[in-house]
Short mmCIF file of N, CA and C in Angstrom, two decimals:
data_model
loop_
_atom_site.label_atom_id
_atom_site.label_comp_id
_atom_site.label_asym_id
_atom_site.label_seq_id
_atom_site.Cartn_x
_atom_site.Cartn_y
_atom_site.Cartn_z
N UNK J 1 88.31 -61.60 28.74
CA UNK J 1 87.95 -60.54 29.66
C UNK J 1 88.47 -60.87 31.05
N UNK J 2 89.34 -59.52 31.93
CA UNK J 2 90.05 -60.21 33.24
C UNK J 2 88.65 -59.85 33.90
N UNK J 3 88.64 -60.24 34.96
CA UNK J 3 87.26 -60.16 36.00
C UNK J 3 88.22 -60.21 37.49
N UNK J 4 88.05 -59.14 37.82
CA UNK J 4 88.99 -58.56 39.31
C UNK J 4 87.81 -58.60 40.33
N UNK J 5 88.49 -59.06 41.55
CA UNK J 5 88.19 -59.31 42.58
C UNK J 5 87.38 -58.42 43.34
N UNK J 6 86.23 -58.76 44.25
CA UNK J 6 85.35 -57.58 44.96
C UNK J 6 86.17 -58.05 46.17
N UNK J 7 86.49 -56.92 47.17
CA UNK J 7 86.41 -57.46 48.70
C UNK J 7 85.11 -56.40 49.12
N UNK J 8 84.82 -57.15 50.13
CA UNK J 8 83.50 -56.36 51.19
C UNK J 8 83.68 -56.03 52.41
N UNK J 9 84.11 -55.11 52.65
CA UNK J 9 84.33 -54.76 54.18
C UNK J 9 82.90 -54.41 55.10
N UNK J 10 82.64 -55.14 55.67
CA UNK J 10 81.54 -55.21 56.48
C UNK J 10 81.76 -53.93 57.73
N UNK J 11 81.11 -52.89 58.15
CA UNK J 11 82.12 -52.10 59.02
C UNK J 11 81.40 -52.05 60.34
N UNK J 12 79.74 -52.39 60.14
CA UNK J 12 79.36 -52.60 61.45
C UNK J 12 77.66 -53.61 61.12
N UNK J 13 77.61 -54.69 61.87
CA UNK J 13 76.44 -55.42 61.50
C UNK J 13 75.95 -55.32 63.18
N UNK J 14 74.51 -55.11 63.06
CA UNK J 14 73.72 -54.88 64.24
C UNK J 14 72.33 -56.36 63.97
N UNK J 15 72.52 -56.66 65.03
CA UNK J 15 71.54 -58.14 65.33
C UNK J 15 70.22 -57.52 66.29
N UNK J 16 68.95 -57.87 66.23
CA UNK J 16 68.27 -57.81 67.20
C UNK J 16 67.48 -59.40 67.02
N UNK J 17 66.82 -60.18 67.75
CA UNK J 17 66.12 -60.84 67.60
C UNK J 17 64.79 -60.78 67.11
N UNK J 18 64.32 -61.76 66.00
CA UNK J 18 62.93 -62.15 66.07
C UNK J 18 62.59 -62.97 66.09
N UNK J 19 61.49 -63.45 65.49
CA UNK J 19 60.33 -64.37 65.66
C UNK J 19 61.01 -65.50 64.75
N UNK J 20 60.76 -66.61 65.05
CA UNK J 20 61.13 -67.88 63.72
C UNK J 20 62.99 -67.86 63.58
N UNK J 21 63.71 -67.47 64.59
CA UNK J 21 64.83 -68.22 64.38
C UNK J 21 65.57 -67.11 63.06
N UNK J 22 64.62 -66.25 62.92
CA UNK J 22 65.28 -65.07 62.38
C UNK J 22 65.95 -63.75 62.87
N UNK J 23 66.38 -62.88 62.53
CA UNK J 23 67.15 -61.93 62.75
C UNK J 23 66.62 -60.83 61.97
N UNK J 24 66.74 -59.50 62.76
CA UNK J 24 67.00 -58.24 61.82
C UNK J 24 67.96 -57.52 61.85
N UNK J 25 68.72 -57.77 60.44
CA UNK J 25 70.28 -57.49 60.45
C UNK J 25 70.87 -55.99 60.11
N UNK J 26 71.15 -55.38 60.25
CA UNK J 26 71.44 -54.00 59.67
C UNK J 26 73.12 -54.04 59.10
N UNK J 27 72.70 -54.29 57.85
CA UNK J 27 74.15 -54.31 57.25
C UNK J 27 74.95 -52.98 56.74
N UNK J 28 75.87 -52.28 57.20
CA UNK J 28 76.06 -51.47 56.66
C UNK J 28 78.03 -51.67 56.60
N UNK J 29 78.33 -51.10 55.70
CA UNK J 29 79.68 -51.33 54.78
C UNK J 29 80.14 -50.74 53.63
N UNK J 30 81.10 -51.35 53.04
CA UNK J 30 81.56 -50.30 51.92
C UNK J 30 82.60 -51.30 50.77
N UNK J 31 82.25 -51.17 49.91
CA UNK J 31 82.57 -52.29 48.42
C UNK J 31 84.29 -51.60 47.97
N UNK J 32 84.73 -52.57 47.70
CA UNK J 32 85.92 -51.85 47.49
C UNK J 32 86.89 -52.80 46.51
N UNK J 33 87.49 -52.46 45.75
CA UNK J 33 88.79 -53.63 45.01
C UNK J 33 89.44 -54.06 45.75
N UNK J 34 89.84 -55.41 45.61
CA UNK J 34 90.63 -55.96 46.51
C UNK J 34 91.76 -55.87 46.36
N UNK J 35 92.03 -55.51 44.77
CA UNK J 35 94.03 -55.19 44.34
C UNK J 35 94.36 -53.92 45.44
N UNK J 36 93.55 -52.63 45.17
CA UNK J 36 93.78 -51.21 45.58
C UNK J 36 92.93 -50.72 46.83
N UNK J 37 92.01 -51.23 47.52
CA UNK J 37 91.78 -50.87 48.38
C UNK J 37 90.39 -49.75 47.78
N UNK J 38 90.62 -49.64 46.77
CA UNK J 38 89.73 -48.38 46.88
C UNK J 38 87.95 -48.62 46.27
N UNK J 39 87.64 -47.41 46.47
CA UNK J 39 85.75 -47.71 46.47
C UNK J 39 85.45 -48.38 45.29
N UNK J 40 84.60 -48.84 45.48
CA UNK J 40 83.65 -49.88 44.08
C UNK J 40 82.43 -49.14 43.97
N UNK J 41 81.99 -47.89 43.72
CA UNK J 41 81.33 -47.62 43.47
C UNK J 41 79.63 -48.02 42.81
N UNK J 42 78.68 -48.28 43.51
CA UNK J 42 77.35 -48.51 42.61
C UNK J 42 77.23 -50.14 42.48
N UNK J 43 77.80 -50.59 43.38
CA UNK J 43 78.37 -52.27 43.16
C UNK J 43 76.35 -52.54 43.94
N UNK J 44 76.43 -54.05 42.93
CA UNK J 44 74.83 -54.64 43.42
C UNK J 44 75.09 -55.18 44.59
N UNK J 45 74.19 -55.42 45.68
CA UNK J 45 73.94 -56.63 46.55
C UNK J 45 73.09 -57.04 46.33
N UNK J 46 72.90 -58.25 46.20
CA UNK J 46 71.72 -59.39 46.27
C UNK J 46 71.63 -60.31 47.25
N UNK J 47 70.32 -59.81 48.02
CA UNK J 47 69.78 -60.83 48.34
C UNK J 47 69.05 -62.08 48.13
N UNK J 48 69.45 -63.08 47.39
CA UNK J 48 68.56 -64.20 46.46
C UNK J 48 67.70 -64.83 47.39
N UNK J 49 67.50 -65.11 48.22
CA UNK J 49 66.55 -66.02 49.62
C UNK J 49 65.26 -65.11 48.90
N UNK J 50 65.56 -64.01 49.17
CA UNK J 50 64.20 -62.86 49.04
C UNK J 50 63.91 -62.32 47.93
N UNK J 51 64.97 -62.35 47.06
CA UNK J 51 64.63 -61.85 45.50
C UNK J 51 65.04 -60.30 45.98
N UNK J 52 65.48 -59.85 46.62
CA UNK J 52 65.65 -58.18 46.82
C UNK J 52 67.34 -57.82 46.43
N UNK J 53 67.53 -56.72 46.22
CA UNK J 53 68.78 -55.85 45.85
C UNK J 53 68.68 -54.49 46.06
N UNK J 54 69.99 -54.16 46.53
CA UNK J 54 70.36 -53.12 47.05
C UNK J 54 71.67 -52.39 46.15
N UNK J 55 71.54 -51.30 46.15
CA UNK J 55 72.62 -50.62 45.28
C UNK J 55 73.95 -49.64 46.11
N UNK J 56 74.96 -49.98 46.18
CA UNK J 56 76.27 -49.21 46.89
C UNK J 56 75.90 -47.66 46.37
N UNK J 57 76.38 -46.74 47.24
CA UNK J 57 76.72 -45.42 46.35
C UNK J 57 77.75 -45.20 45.43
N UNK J 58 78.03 -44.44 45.00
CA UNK J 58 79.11 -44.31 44.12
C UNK J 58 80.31 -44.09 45.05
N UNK J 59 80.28 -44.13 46.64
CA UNK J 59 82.01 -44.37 46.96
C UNK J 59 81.66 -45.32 47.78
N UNK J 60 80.83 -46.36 47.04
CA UNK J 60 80.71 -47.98 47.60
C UNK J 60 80.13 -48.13 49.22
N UNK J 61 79.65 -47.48 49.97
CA UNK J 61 78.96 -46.97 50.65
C UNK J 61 77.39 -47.87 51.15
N UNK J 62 76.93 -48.83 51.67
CA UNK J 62 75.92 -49.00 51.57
C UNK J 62 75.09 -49.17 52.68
N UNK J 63 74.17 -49.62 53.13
CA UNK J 63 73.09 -49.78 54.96
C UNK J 63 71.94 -50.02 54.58
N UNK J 64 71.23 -50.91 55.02
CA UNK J 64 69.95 -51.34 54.82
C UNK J 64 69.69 -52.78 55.80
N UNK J 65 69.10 -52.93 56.14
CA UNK J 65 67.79 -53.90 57.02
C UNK J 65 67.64 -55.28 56.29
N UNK J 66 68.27 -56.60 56.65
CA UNK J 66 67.42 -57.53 56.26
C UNK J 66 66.35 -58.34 57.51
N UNK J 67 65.96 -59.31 56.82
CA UNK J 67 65.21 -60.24 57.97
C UNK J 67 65.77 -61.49 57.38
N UNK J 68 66.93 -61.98 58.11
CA UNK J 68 67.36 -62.60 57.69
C UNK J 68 67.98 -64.12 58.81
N UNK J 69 67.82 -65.18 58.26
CA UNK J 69 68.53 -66.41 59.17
C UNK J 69 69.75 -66.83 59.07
N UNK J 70 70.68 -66.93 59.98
CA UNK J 70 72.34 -67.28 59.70
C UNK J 70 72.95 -67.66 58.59
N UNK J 71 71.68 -68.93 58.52
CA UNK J 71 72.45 -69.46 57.11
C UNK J 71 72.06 -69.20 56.07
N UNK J 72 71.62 -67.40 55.60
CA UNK J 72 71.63 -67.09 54.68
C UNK J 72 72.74 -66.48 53.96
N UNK J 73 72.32 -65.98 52.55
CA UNK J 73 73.88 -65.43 52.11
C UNK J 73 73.64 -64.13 51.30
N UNK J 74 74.54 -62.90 50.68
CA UNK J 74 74.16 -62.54 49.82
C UNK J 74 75.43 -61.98 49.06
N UNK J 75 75.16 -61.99 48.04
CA UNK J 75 75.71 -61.20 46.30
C UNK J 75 76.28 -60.14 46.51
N UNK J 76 77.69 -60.16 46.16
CA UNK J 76 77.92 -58.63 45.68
C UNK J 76 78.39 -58.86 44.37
N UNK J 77 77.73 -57.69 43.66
CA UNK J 77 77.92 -57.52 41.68
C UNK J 77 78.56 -56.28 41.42
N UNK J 78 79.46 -56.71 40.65
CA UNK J 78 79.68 -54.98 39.56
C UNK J 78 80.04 -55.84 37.98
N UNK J 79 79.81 -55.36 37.49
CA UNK J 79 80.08 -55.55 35.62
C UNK J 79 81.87 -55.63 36.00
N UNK J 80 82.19 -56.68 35.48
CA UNK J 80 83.75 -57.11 35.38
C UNK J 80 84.04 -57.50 36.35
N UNK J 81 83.62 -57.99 37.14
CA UNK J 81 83.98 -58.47 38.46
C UNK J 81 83.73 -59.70 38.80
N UNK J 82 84.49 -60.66 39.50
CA UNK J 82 83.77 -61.61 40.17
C UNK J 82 82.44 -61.44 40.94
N UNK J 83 81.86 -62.28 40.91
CA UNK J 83 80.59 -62.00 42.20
C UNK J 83 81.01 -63.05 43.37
N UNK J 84 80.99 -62.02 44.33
CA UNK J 84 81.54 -62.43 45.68
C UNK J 84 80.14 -62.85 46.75
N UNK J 85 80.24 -63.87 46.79
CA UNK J 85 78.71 -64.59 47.97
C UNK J 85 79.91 -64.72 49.42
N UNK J 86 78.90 -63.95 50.56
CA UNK J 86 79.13 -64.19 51.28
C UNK J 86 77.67 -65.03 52.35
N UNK J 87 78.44 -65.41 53.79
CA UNK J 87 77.36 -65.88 54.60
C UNK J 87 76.82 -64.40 55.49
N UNK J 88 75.47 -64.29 55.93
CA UNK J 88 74.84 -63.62 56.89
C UNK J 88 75.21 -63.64 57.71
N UNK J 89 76.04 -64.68 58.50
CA UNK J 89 76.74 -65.10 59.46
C UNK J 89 77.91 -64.47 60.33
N UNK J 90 78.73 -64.10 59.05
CA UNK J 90 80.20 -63.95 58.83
C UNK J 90 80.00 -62.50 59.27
#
C-alpha cells in the first residue's frame, strides 16, 4: 500500500496569553497533498496531550481553539496517508 504525503498549510495562528506558561492558540488552515497542492478533504487532527480531535471539511478547511504550551504537538490523519506531527510552535 503507497501512503502519500499530508502537507499542512497553517494560514493564520493567533496567540493570546494565559495562565501556567500556556497559550490560547487559534489554529486555523487547510490540509492539502503535498504531490498536487490540492484539498485533503475531512483529514483528522489530533491533539494527543489532550486526547481531543478535530475534523477538516471536505475542502480541508479547518479553525478551532487550543490551550496549548509550545512544546506541544499535533496529528494530522487521513486513511492512506502518512501522519504528519507537527510542533505548536512552528
Amino acid at each position: 500500500m503507497i501512503k502519500h504525503s499530508i502537507l499542512f498549510l497553517l494560514l493564520f495562528a493567533w496567540m493570546t496569553p494565559a495562565t501556567y506558561a500556556q497559550e490560547t492558540v487559534l489554529l486555523k488552515g487547510k490540509v492539502v497533498r503535498s504531490e498536487t497542492l490540492k484539498p485533503l478533504g475531512l483529514a483528522t487532527l489530533v491533539y494527543p496531550n489532550k486526547s481531543l480531535g478535530f475534523e477538516a471539511d471536505d475542502t480541508g478547511e479547518f479553525s478551532f481553539y487550543l490551550t496549548a504550551s509550545p512544546s506541544d504537538s499535533l496529528e494530522i490523519r487521513h486513511l492512506g496517508y502518512e501522519v504528519l506531527k507537527i510542533s505548536i510552535a512552528d
